[in-house]
PDB file of C-alpha atoms and ligand atoms in Angstrom:
ATOM      1  CA  MET A   1      -0.740 -16.741  10.447  1.00 66.00           C
ATOM      2  CA  ARG A   2       0.839 -14.750   7.620  1.00 80.00           C
ATOM      3  CA  ASN A   3      -0.818 -11.509   6.474  1.00 90.00           C
ATOM      4  CA  ARG A   4      -3.155 -12.348   3.563  1.00 94.00           C
ATOM      5  CA  ARG A   5      -4.596  -8.872   2.938  1.00 97.00           C
ATOM      6  CA  ILE A   6      -4.854  -8.251  -0.811  1.00 98.00           C
ATOM      7  CA  LEU A   7      -5.527  -4.978  -2.621  1.00 98.00           C
ATOM      8  CA  ILE A   8      -7.427  -5.614  -5.852  1.00 98.00           C
ATOM      9  CA  LEU A   9      -7.225  -2.785  -8.370  1.00 98.00           C
ATOM     10  CA  GLY A  10     -10.570  -3.124 -10.092  1.00 97.00           C
ATOM     11  CA  GLY A  11     -13.091  -1.570 -12.417  1.00 94.00           C
ATOM     12  CA  THR A  12     -13.632  -4.723 -14.490  1.00 94.00           C
ATOM     13  CA  HIS A  13     -15.860  -7.756 -14.177  1.00 93.00           C
ATOM     14  CA  GLU A  14     -12.736  -9.906 -13.793  1.00 96.00           C
ATOM     15  CA  ALA A  15     -11.841  -7.873 -10.706  1.00 98.00           C
ATOM     16  CA  ARG A  16     -15.288  -8.568  -9.238  1.00 97.00           C
ATOM     17  CA  ASP A  17     -14.878 -12.287  -9.934  1.00 97.00           C
ATOM     18  CA  LEU A  18     -11.397 -12.204  -8.405  1.00 98.00           C
ATOM     19  CA  ALA A  19     -12.730 -10.642  -5.175  1.00 98.00           C
ATOM     20  CA  GLY A  20     -15.166 -13.563  -4.818  1.00 98.00           C
ATOM     21  CA  VAL A  21     -12.474 -16.148  -5.603  1.00 98.00           C
ATOM     22  CA  LEU A  22      -9.956 -14.658  -3.147  1.00 98.00           C
ATOM     23  CA  LEU A  23     -12.548 -14.313  -0.366  1.00 98.00           C
ATOM     24  CA  ALA A  24     -13.598 -17.933  -0.885  1.00 97.00           C
ATOM     25  CA  ALA A  25      -9.925 -18.941  -0.664  1.00 96.00           C
ATOM     26  CA  GLY A  26      -9.591 -17.251   2.738  1.00 95.00           C
ATOM     27  CA  PHE A  27      -7.816 -14.033   1.717  1.00 97.00           C
ATOM     28  CA  GLU A  28      -8.768 -10.664   3.151  1.00 97.00           C
ATOM     29  CA  VAL A  29      -9.680  -8.399   0.231  1.00 98.00           C
ATOM     30  CA  ILE A  30      -9.988  -4.681  -0.417  1.00 98.00           C
ATOM     31  CA  SER A  31     -11.235  -3.803  -3.907  1.00 98.00           C
ATOM     32  CA  SER A  32     -10.298  -0.381  -5.211  1.00 98.00           C
ATOM     33  CA  LEU A  33     -12.337   1.489  -7.804  1.00 98.00           C
ATOM     34  CA  ALA A  34     -11.224   4.695  -9.496  1.00 97.00           C
ATOM     35  CA  GLY A  35     -14.600   6.294  -8.766  1.00 93.00           C
ATOM     36  CA  VAL A  36     -15.140   7.454 -12.351  1.00 88.00           C
ATOM     37  CA  THR A  37     -18.406   5.530 -12.827  1.00 84.00           C
ATOM     38  CA  GLU A  38     -21.330   6.950 -10.870  1.00 83.00           C
ATOM     39  CA  HIS A  39     -23.184   3.642 -10.480  1.00 86.00           C
ATOM     40  CA  PRO A  40     -20.553   0.883 -10.575  1.00 89.00           C
ATOM     41  CA  VAL A  41     -21.390  -2.791 -10.128  1.00 90.00           C
ATOM     42  CA  LEU A  42     -19.747  -3.544  -6.779  1.00 95.00           C
ATOM     43  CA  PRO A  43     -17.681  -6.606  -5.885  1.00 97.00           C
ATOM     44  CA  GLU A  44     -18.150  -8.708  -2.743  1.00 96.00           C
ATOM     45  CA  GLY A  45     -16.262  -7.570   0.325  1.00 95.00           C
ATOM     46  CA  THR A  46     -14.653  -4.262   1.247  1.00 97.00           C
ATOM     47  CA  VAL A  47     -14.571  -1.541  -1.411  1.00 98.00           C
ATOM     48  CA  ARG A  48     -12.737   1.776  -1.493  1.00 98.00           C
ATOM     49  CA  ARG A  49     -13.201   4.430  -4.167  1.00 97.00           C
ATOM     50  CA  GLY A  50     -11.029   7.154  -5.701  1.00 97.00           C
ATOM     51  CA  GLY A  51      -7.415   7.646  -6.755  1.00 98.00           C
ATOM     52  CA  PHE A  52      -4.558   7.134  -4.303  1.00 98.00           C
ATOM     53  CA  GLY A  53      -2.628  10.244  -5.303  1.00 98.00           C
ATOM     54  CA  GLY A  54      -0.018   8.776  -7.629  1.00 98.00           C
ATOM     55  CA  VAL A  55       2.741   6.293  -6.820  1.00 98.00           C
ATOM     56  CA  GLU A  56       3.579   7.969  -3.513  1.00 98.00           C
ATOM     57  CA  GLY A  57      -0.032   7.949  -2.336  1.00 98.00           C
ATOM     58  CA  LEU A  58      -0.406   4.291  -3.258  1.00 98.00           C
ATOM     59  CA  SER A  59       2.888   3.349  -1.538  1.00 98.00           C
ATOM     60  CA  ASP A  60       1.694   5.081   1.648  1.00 98.00           C
ATOM     61  CA  TYR A  61      -1.672   3.331   1.386  1.00 98.00           C
ATOM     62  CA  LEU A  62      -0.036  -0.095   1.046  1.00 98.00           C
ATOM     63  CA  VAL A  63       1.964   0.458   4.219  1.00 98.00           C
ATOM     64  CA  ALA A  64      -0.887   2.054   6.219  1.00 98.00           C
ATOM     65  CA  GLU A  65      -3.324  -0.729   5.301  1.00 97.00           C
ATOM     66  CA  ARG A  66      -0.715  -3.503   5.758  1.00 97.00           C
ATOM     67  CA  ILE A  67      -1.337  -4.838   2.240  1.00 98.00           C
ATOM     68  CA  ALA A  68       0.467  -8.129   1.552  1.00 98.00           C
ATOM     69  CA  ALA A  69       0.129  -8.077  -2.257  1.00 98.00           C
ATOM     70  CA  ILE A  70      -1.481  -6.154  -5.100  1.00 98.00           C
ATOM     71  CA  ALA A  71      -3.696  -7.948  -7.596  1.00 98.00           C
ATOM     72  CA  ASP A  72      -3.977  -5.598 -10.568  1.00 98.00           C
ATOM     73  CA  ALA A  73      -7.222  -6.484 -12.333  1.00 98.00           C
ATOM     74  CA  THR A  74      -7.730  -3.129 -14.018  1.00 98.00           C
ATOM     75  CA  HIS A  75      -8.802  -2.833 -17.637  1.00 96.00           C
ATOM     76  CA  PRO A  76      -6.060  -3.556 -20.206  1.00 97.00           C
ATOM     77  CA  PHE A  77      -6.165   0.147 -21.182  1.00 96.00           C
ATOM     78  CA  ALA A  78      -5.699   1.443 -17.606  1.00 97.00           C
ATOM     79  CA  ALA A  79      -1.931   1.681 -18.147  1.00 97.00           C
ATOM     80  CA  GLN A  80      -1.218   4.469 -15.681  1.00 98.00           C
ATOM     81  CA  MET A  81      -2.775   2.627 -12.749  1.00 98.00           C
ATOM     82  CA  SER A  82      -0.918  -0.580 -13.638  1.00 98.00           C
ATOM     83  CA  GLY A  83       2.373   1.320 -13.882  1.00 98.00           C
ATOM     84  CA  HIS A  84       1.795   2.950 -10.487  1.00 98.00           C
ATOM     85  CA  ALA A  85       0.928  -0.438  -8.973  1.00 98.00           C
ATOM     86  CA  VAL A  86       4.243  -1.943 -10.064  1.00 98.00           C
ATOM     87  CA  GLN A  87       6.282   0.995  -8.738  1.00 98.00           C
ATOM     88  CA  ALA A  88       4.417   1.254  -5.425  1.00 98.00           C
ATOM     89  CA  ALA A  89       4.610  -2.486  -4.796  1.00 98.00           C
ATOM     90  CA  ARG A  90       8.350  -2.334  -5.363  1.00 98.00           C
ATOM     91  CA  THR A  91       8.676   0.548  -2.890  1.00 97.00           C
ATOM     92  CA  ALA A  92       6.567  -1.294  -0.291  1.00 97.00           C
ATOM     93  CA  GLY A  93       8.442  -4.565  -0.914  1.00 97.00           C
ATOM     94  CA  ILE A  94       5.338  -6.617  -1.739  1.00 97.00           C
ATOM     95  CA  PRO A  95       4.389  -8.652  -4.850  1.00 98.00           C
ATOM     96  CA  CYS A  96       2.263  -7.249  -7.658  1.00 98.00           C
ATOM     97  CA  LEU A  97       0.391  -9.754  -9.819  1.00 98.00           C
ATOM     98  CA  ARG A  98      -1.857  -9.022 -12.784  1.00 98.00           C
ATOM     99  CA  LEU A  99      -5.130 -10.544 -13.915  1.00 98.00           C
ATOM    100  CA  GLU A 100      -5.522  -9.797 -17.614  1.00 96.00           C
ATOM    101  CA  ARG A 101      -7.850 -11.152 -20.240  1.00 95.00           C
ATOM    102  CA  PRO A 102      -6.126 -12.145 -23.494  1.00 96.00           C
ATOM    103  CA  PRO A 103      -6.511  -9.680 -26.368  1.00 97.00           C
ATOM    104  CA  TRP A 104      -8.830 -10.389 -29.279  1.00 98.00           C
ATOM    105  CA  VAL A 105      -7.101 -11.722 -32.412  1.00 98.00           C
ATOM    106  CA  SER A 106      -8.381 -11.399 -35.946  1.00 97.00           C
ATOM    107  CA  GLY A 107      -9.496 -14.452 -37.887  1.00 96.00           C
ATOM    108  CA  ALA A 108     -10.830 -15.431 -41.292  1.00 96.00           C
ATOM    109  CA  GLY A 109     -13.302 -12.894 -42.627  1.00 96.00           C
ATOM    110  CA  ASP A 110     -12.156 -10.070 -40.347  1.00 98.00           C
ATOM    111  CA  ARG A 111     -11.248  -6.714 -41.915  1.00 98.00           C
ATOM    112  CA  TRP A 112      -9.200  -5.163 -39.112  1.00 98.00           C
ATOM    113  CA  ILE A 113      -7.304  -1.910 -39.462  1.00 98.00           C
ATOM    114  CA  CYS A 114      -4.868  -2.024 -36.515  1.00 98.00           C
ATOM    115  CA  VAL A 115      -3.852   1.300 -34.957  1.00 98.00           C
ATOM    116  CA  SER A 116      -1.746   2.051 -31.920  1.00 97.00           C
ATOM    117  CA  SER A 117      -3.589   4.918 -30.263  1.00 96.00           C
ATOM    118  CA  VAL A 118      -6.981   6.550 -29.887  1.00 97.00           C
ATOM    119  CA  ALA A 119      -5.715   9.578 -31.840  1.00 97.00           C
ATOM    120  CA  GLU A 120      -4.697   7.312 -34.719  1.00 98.00           C
ATOM    121  CA  ALA A 121      -8.122   5.651 -34.613  1.00 98.00           C
ATOM    122  CA  VAL A 122      -9.858   9.029 -34.810  1.00 98.00           C
ATOM    123  CA  ALA A 123      -7.742   9.945 -37.836  1.00 98.00           C
ATOM    124  CA  SER A 124      -8.399   6.562 -39.486  1.00 98.00           C
ATOM    125  CA  VAL A 125     -12.166   7.037 -39.774  1.00 98.00           C
ATOM    126  CA  PRO A 126     -12.813   8.182 -43.356  1.00 98.00           C
ATOM    127  CA  ALA A 127     -14.852  11.355 -43.913  1.00 98.00           C
ATOM    128  CA  ARG A 128     -18.573  11.028 -44.695  1.00 98.00           C
ATOM    129  CA  THR A 129     -18.884   7.575 -43.096  1.00 98.00           C
ATOM    130  CA  ARG A 130     -21.044   6.217 -40.275  1.00 98.00           C
ATOM    131  CA  PRO A 131     -18.716   4.800 -37.610  1.00 98.00           C
ATOM    132  CA  MET A 132     -19.854   3.023 -34.489  1.00 98.00           C
ATOM    133  CA  VAL A 133     -17.419   3.876 -31.711  1.00 98.00           C
ATOM    134  CA  THR A 134     -17.306   1.908 -28.473  1.00 97.00           C
ATOM    135  CA  ALA A 135     -15.155   3.893 -26.075  1.00 89.00           C
ATOM    136  CA  GLY A 136     -15.285   5.358 -22.596  1.00 84.00           C
ATOM    137  CA  ARG A 137     -16.003   8.932 -21.565  1.00 83.00           C
ATOM    138  CA  LYS A 138     -12.246   9.553 -21.462  1.00 84.00           C
ATOM    139  CA  GLU A 139     -11.708   8.995 -25.196  1.00 91.00           C
ATOM    140  CA  ILE A 140     -15.058   9.751 -26.750  1.00 93.00           C
ATOM    141  CA  GLY A 141     -14.509  13.517 -26.955  1.00 93.00           C
ATOM    142  CA  LEU A 142     -11.831  13.068 -29.624  1.00 95.00           C
ATOM    143  CA  PHE A 143     -14.291  11.167 -31.812  1.00 97.00           C
ATOM    144  CA  LEU A 144     -17.181  13.569 -31.162  1.00 96.00           C
ATOM    145  CA  ALA A 145     -14.962  16.360 -32.516  1.00 95.00           C
ATOM    146  CA  ARG A 146     -15.220  14.780 -35.974  1.00 97.00           C
ATOM    147  CA  ALA A 147     -17.849  16.958 -37.647  1.00 97.00           C
ATOM    148  CA  ASP A 148     -17.522  15.184 -41.007  1.00 98.00           C
ATOM    149  CA  VAL A 149     -19.025  11.817 -39.985  1.00 98.00           C
ATOM    150  CA  ALA A 150     -22.418  10.673 -38.691  1.00 97.00           C
ATOM    151  CA  GLY A 151     -21.404   8.526 -35.750  1.00 97.00           C
ATOM    152  CA  LEU A 152     -22.903   6.257 -33.154  1.00 98.00           C
ATOM    153  CA  ALA A 153     -21.062   6.326 -29.817  1.00 97.00           C
ATOM    154  CA  ARG A 154     -21.789   3.616 -27.278  1.00 96.00           C
ATOM    155  CA  MET A 155     -20.700   3.982 -23.663  1.00 92.00           C
ATOM    156  CA  ILE A 156     -21.854   3.287 -20.106  1.00 88.00           C
ATOM    157  CA  GLU A 157     -22.397   6.826 -18.854  1.00 85.00           C
ATOM    158  CA  LEU A 158     -22.891  10.152 -20.645  1.00 85.00           C
ATOM    159  CA  PRO A 159     -19.830  12.372 -21.110  1.00 84.00           C
ATOM    160  CA  ASP A 160     -19.958  15.595 -19.093  1.00 84.00           C
ATOM    161  CA  PHE A 161     -19.921  17.741 -22.228  1.00 84.00           C
ATOM    162  CA  GLY A 162     -22.450  18.304 -25.021  1.00 89.00           C
ATOM    163  CA  VAL A 163     -22.890  15.805 -27.849  1.00 93.00           C
ATOM    164  CA  PRO A 164     -22.871  17.391 -31.348  1.00 95.00           C
ATOM    165  CA  GLY A 165     -25.919  16.790 -33.549  1.00 96.00           C
ATOM    166  CA  ASN A 166     -24.066  14.560 -36.043  1.00 97.00           C
ATOM    167  CA  TRP A 167     -23.471  11.973 -33.277  1.00 97.00           C
ATOM    168  CA  THR A 168     -25.933   9.655 -31.545  1.00 96.00           C
ATOM    169  CA  VAL A 169     -25.019   8.388 -28.068  1.00 94.00           C
ATOM    170  CA  LEU A 170     -26.275   5.047 -26.822  1.00 96.00           C
ATOM    171  CA  LEU A 171     -25.897   4.293 -23.113  1.00 94.00           C
ATOM    172  CA  GLN A 172     -25.522   0.540 -22.722  1.00 92.00           C
ATOM    173  CA  ARG A 173     -23.531  -1.884 -20.572  1.00 90.00           C
ATOM    174  CA  GLY A 174     -22.537  -5.351 -21.898  1.00 89.00           C
ATOM    175  CA  PRO A 175     -22.760  -8.250 -22.295  1.00 92.00           C
ATOM    176  CA  PHE A 176     -24.062  -7.941 -25.850  1.00 96.00           C
ATOM    177  CA  THR A 177     -25.318 -10.618 -28.264  1.00 97.00           C
ATOM    178  CA  LEU A 178     -24.471 -11.237 -31.912  1.00 98.00           C
ATOM    179  CA  ALA A 179     -28.137 -10.789 -32.919  1.00 98.00           C
ATOM    180  CA  GLY A 180     -28.365  -7.525 -30.988  1.00 98.00           C
ATOM    181  CA  GLU A 181     -25.102  -6.127 -32.356  1.00 98.00           C
ATOM    182  CA  THR A 182     -25.993  -7.082 -35.935  1.00 98.00           C
ATOM    183  CA  ALA A 183     -29.423  -5.445 -35.587  1.00 98.00           C
ATOM    184  CA  LEU A 184     -27.846  -2.278 -34.121  1.00 98.00           C
ATOM    185  CA  MET A 185     -25.245  -1.938 -36.883  1.00 98.00           C
ATOM    186  CA  THR A 186     -27.891  -2.551 -39.520  1.00 98.00           C
ATOM    187  CA  GLN A 187     -30.379  -0.095 -37.964  1.00 98.00           C
ATOM    188  CA  TYR A 188     -27.784   2.714 -37.934  1.00 98.00           C
ATOM    189  CA  ALA A 189     -26.287   1.725 -41.336  1.00 98.00           C
ATOM    190  CA  ILE A 190     -22.867   1.526 -39.688  1.00 98.00           C
ATOM    191  CA  SER A 191     -19.876   1.635 -42.065  1.00 98.00           C
ATOM    192  CA  HIS A 192     -16.979   1.058 -39.598  1.00 98.00           C
ATOM    193  CA  LEU A 193     -16.607  -0.283 -36.066  1.00 98.00           C
ATOM    194  CA  VAL A 194     -14.022   1.434 -33.854  1.00 98.00           C
ATOM    195  CA  THR A 195     -12.955  -0.349 -30.685  1.00 98.00           C
ATOM    196  CA  LYS A 196     -10.137  -0.759 -28.200  1.00 97.00           C
ATOM    197  CA  ASN A 197      -8.725  -4.281 -28.036  1.00 98.00           C
ATOM    198  CA  ALA A 198     -10.302  -4.919 -24.663  1.00 96.00           C
ATOM    199  CA  GLY A 199     -10.535  -8.699 -25.087  1.00 96.00           C
ATOM    200  CA  GLY A 200     -13.046 -10.874 -23.230  1.00 93.00           C
ATOM    201  CA  ASP A 201     -16.415 -12.320 -24.125  1.00 92.00           C
ATOM    202  CA  ASP A 202     -18.766  -9.635 -22.787  1.00 90.00           C
ATOM    203  CA  THR A 203     -18.244  -7.247 -25.692  1.00 93.00           C
ATOM    204  CA  SER A 204     -16.837  -9.484 -28.432  1.00 97.00           C
ATOM    205  CA  ALA A 205     -20.180  -9.952 -30.246  1.00 98.00           C
ATOM    206  CA  LYS A 206     -19.615  -6.635 -32.050  1.00 98.00           C
ATOM    207  CA  LEU A 207     -16.581  -8.156 -33.790  1.00 98.00           C
ATOM    208  CA  ALA A 208     -18.583 -11.130 -35.021  1.00 98.00           C
ATOM    209  CA  ALA A 209     -21.365  -8.782 -36.134  1.00 98.00           C
ATOM    210  CA  ALA A 210     -18.897  -6.609 -38.081  1.00 98.00           C
ATOM    211  CA  ARG A 211     -17.403  -9.746 -39.649  1.00 98.00           C
ATOM    212  CA  GLY A 212     -20.849 -10.981 -40.663  1.00 98.00           C
ATOM    213  CA  LEU A 213     -21.735  -7.624 -42.196  1.00 98.00           C
ATOM    214  CA  GLY A 214     -18.320  -7.307 -43.899  1.00 98.00           C
ATOM    215  CA  LEU A 215     -17.480  -4.081 -42.032  1.00 98.00           C
ATOM    216  CA  PRO A 216     -13.949  -2.818 -41.391  1.00 98.00           C
ATOM    217  CA  VAL A 217     -12.939  -2.677 -37.721  1.00 98.00           C
ATOM    218  CA  ILE A 218     -10.528   0.009 -36.543  1.00 98.00           C
ATOM    219  CA  MET A 219      -8.833  -1.878 -33.708  1.00 98.00           C
ATOM    220  CA  ILE A 220      -6.850   0.099 -31.139  1.00 98.00           C
ATOM    221  CA  ALA A 221      -3.916  -1.920 -29.739  1.00 98.00           C
ATOM    222  CA  ARG A 222      -3.362  -2.169 -26.006  1.00 97.00           C
ATOM    223  CA  PRO A 223      -0.861   0.134 -24.334  1.00 97.00           C
ATOM    224  CA  ALA A 224       2.275  -1.515 -22.936  1.00 96.00           C
ATOM    225  CA  LYS A 225       2.312  -2.292 -19.226  1.00 97.00           C
ATOM    226  CA  PRO A 226       5.408  -3.153 -17.141  1.00 97.00           C
ATOM    227  CA  PRO A 227       5.953  -6.912 -16.935  1.00 96.00           C
ATOM    228  CA  VAL A 228       4.749  -8.710 -13.770  1.00 98.00           C
ATOM    229  CA  PRO A 229       3.495 -12.271 -13.221  1.00 98.00           C
ATOM    230  CA  SER A 230       0.218 -12.286 -15.161  1.00 98.00           C
ATOM    231  CA  PHE A 231      -2.722 -14.671 -15.212  1.00 98.00           C
ATOM    232  CA  ALA A 232      -5.748 -15.010 -17.466  1.00 97.00           C
ATOM    233  CA  ARG A 233      -7.919 -16.677 -14.811  1.00 97.00           C
ATOM    234  CA  ALA A 234      -8.774 -15.624 -11.259  1.00 98.00           C
ATOM    235  CA  CYS A 235      -8.211 -19.135  -9.869  1.00 98.00           C
ATOM    236  CA  GLU A 236      -4.655 -19.216 -11.299  1.00 98.00           C
ATOM    237  CA  LEU A 237      -3.813 -15.881  -9.699  1.00 98.00           C
ATOM    238  CA  ALA A 238      -5.336 -17.050  -6.397  1.00 98.00           C
ATOM    239  CA  ALA A 239      -3.255 -20.241  -6.470  1.00 98.00           C
ATOM    240  CA  HIS A 240      -0.064 -18.230  -7.105  1.00 97.00           C
ATOM    241  CA  LEU A 241      -0.905 -15.851  -4.250  1.00 97.00           C
ATOM    242  CA  GLY A 242      -1.550 -18.836  -2.008  1.00 96.00           C
ATOM    243  CA  GLU A 243       1.986 -20.088  -2.704  1.00 95.00           C
ATOM    244  CA  LEU A 244       3.567 -16.646  -2.257  1.00 95.00           C
ATOM    245  CA  LEU A 245       1.785 -15.974   1.037  1.00 93.00           C
ATOM    246  CA  SER A 246       1.819 -19.454   2.536  1.00 86.00           C
ATOM    247  CA  PRO A 247       2.619 -19.487   6.266  1.00 73.00           C
TER     248      PRO A 247
HETATM  249  P1  NAP B   1      -5.658   5.020 -15.695  1.00 97.47           P
HETATM  250  O1  NAP B   1      -5.578   6.042 -16.773  1.00 97.47           O
HETATM  251  O2  NAP B   1      -4.716   3.889 -15.735  1.00 97.47           O
HETATM  252  O3  NAP B   1      -5.493   5.707 -14.264  1.00 97.47           O
HETATM  253  C1  NAP B   1      -5.685   7.093 -14.042  1.00 97.47           C
HETATM  254  C2  NAP B   1      -5.737   7.330 -12.545  1.00 97.47           C
HETATM  255  O4  NAP B   1      -7.010   6.885 -12.037  1.00 97.47           O
HETATM  256  C3  NAP B   1      -4.711   6.531 -11.752  1.00 97.47           C
HETATM  257  O5  NAP B   1      -3.448   7.164 -11.738  1.00 97.47           O
HETATM  258  C4  NAP B   1      -5.370   6.492 -10.380  1.00 97.47           C
HETATM  259  O6  NAP B   1      -5.287   7.747  -9.737  1.00 97.47           O
HETATM  260  C5  NAP B   1      -6.830   6.320 -10.742  1.00 97.47           C
HETATM  261  N1  NAP B   1      -7.248   4.916 -10.816  1.00 97.47           N
HETATM  262  C6  NAP B   1      -7.362   4.114 -11.901  1.00 97.47           C
HETATM  263  N2  NAP B   1      -7.815   2.905 -11.575  1.00 97.47           N
HETATM  264  C7  NAP B   1      -7.988   2.931 -10.229  1.00 97.47           C
HETATM  265  C8  NAP B   1      -8.447   1.988  -9.290  1.00 97.47           C
HETATM  266  N3  NAP B   1      -8.850   0.748  -9.670  1.00 97.47           N
HETATM  267  N4  NAP B   1      -8.492   2.360  -7.972  1.00 97.47           N
HETATM  268  C9  NAP B   1      -8.105   3.599  -7.579  1.00 97.47           C
HETATM  269  N5  NAP B   1      -7.686   4.541  -8.440  1.00 97.47           N
HETATM  270  C10 NAP B   1      -7.624   4.210  -9.733  1.00 97.47           C
HETATM  271  O7  NAP B   1      -7.146   4.442 -15.593  1.00 97.47           O
HETATM  272  P2  NAP B   1      -8.394   4.628 -16.585  1.00 97.47           P
HETATM  273  O8  NAP B   1      -8.059   4.079 -17.910  1.00 97.47           O
HETATM  274  O9  NAP B   1      -8.895   6.041 -16.442  1.00 97.47           O
HETATM  275  O10 NAP B   1      -9.439   3.656 -15.896  1.00 97.47           O
HETATM  276  C11 NAP B   1     -10.060   4.035 -14.675  1.00 97.47           C
HETATM  277  C12 NAP B   1     -10.767   2.787 -14.131  1.00 97.47           C
HETATM  278  O11 NAP B   1     -11.758   2.353 -15.060  1.00 97.47           O
HETATM  279  C13 NAP B   1      -9.836   1.619 -13.896  1.00 97.47           C
HETATM  280  O12 NAP B   1     -10.106   1.103 -12.627  1.00 97.47           O
HETATM  281  C14 NAP B   1     -10.154   0.635 -14.989  1.00 97.47           C
HETATM  282  O13 NAP B   1     -10.052  -0.708 -14.547  1.00 97.47           O
HETATM  283  C15 NAP B   1     -11.590   0.997 -15.347  1.00 97.47           C
HETATM  284  N6  NAP B   1     -11.884   0.805 -16.783  1.00 97.47           N
HETATM  285  C16 NAP B   1     -11.105   1.419 -17.704  1.00 97.47           C
HETATM  286  C17 NAP B   1     -11.379   1.226 -19.043  1.00 97.47           C
HETATM  287  C18 NAP B   1     -10.514   1.853 -20.106  1.00 97.47           C
HETATM  288  O14 NAP B   1     -10.787   1.622 -21.301  1.00 97.47           O
HETATM  289  N7  NAP B   1      -9.483   2.606 -19.758  1.00 97.47           N
HETATM  290  C19 NAP B   1     -12.459   0.426 -19.440  1.00 97.47           C
HETATM  291  C20 NAP B   1     -13.243  -0.185 -18.451  1.00 97.47           C
HETATM  292  C21 NAP B   1     -12.942   0.029 -17.124  1.00 97.47           C
HETATM  293  P3  NAP B   1      -4.123   8.103  -8.693  1.00 97.47           P
HETATM  294  O15 NAP B   1      -2.896   8.363  -9.504  1.00 97.47           O
HETATM  295  O16 NAP B   1      -4.641   9.301  -7.973  1.00 97.47           O
HETATM  296  O17 NAP B   1      -3.960   6.915  -7.774  1.00 97.47           O
END
């Protein structure tokens, strides 16, 4: 029987779904989490936590653990991990596939201001406004440094530095509803929404809420990732892996 041991690079709900789909399809699965979230929602099956130590560390891990393929299901903004995955898979001589949700696209009624980086998004928020920023601990510090706005920052876990008095932090994990997002933006008299183009349904209600309230959305484009065979659905990736690793 051919080795069917898959390393899933996770940290997303798609990665958790993928672990279940691959296990059900008879693959052996190890899910890897970066270890940045203190209380992560865990996938089914074996889980490891923490960085690998760059491309070299990951290449060594792939060989030591006899990994047959990498399934990169990291967040669309986790560009470094995806880049390392491609390089390490090449070194180890195994396939690297990607599971990636499609990006959000603007439609009628949307007022998107598209920017290409977090720094550009920070600079795009006008002074004396009330932005709602949905970002992780990694990026939020840049926004919190803006002393000239009264902002609402929503994230999953508190940053490990102080929050200035002109910012309110809300700790919440999706999924969110249109009614809830509209009520939140109204309650805090939000003037702008700032978000990364994460894609997916769990957190898209904020876009519909902003549209309904006529608010501008500062939309941060995804970073580029090296091209590999990519799939929007776990079952498609599983089917492709099944073909690649058939006996
Ligand atoms: P990143 O910048 O692409 O990666 C930074 C380093 O973190 C990597 O070089 C690697 O360390 C380690 N790492 C990242 N993902 C890992 C994983 N799944 N397993 C083991 N190590 C991992 O990543 P990031 O943007 O900080 O995201 C960290 C994690 O949070 C990812 O797993 C991602 O799926 C999840 N996440 C990110 C976002 C976001 O907006 N960026 C949002 C939701 C969830 P070594 O070099 O030491 O191997």
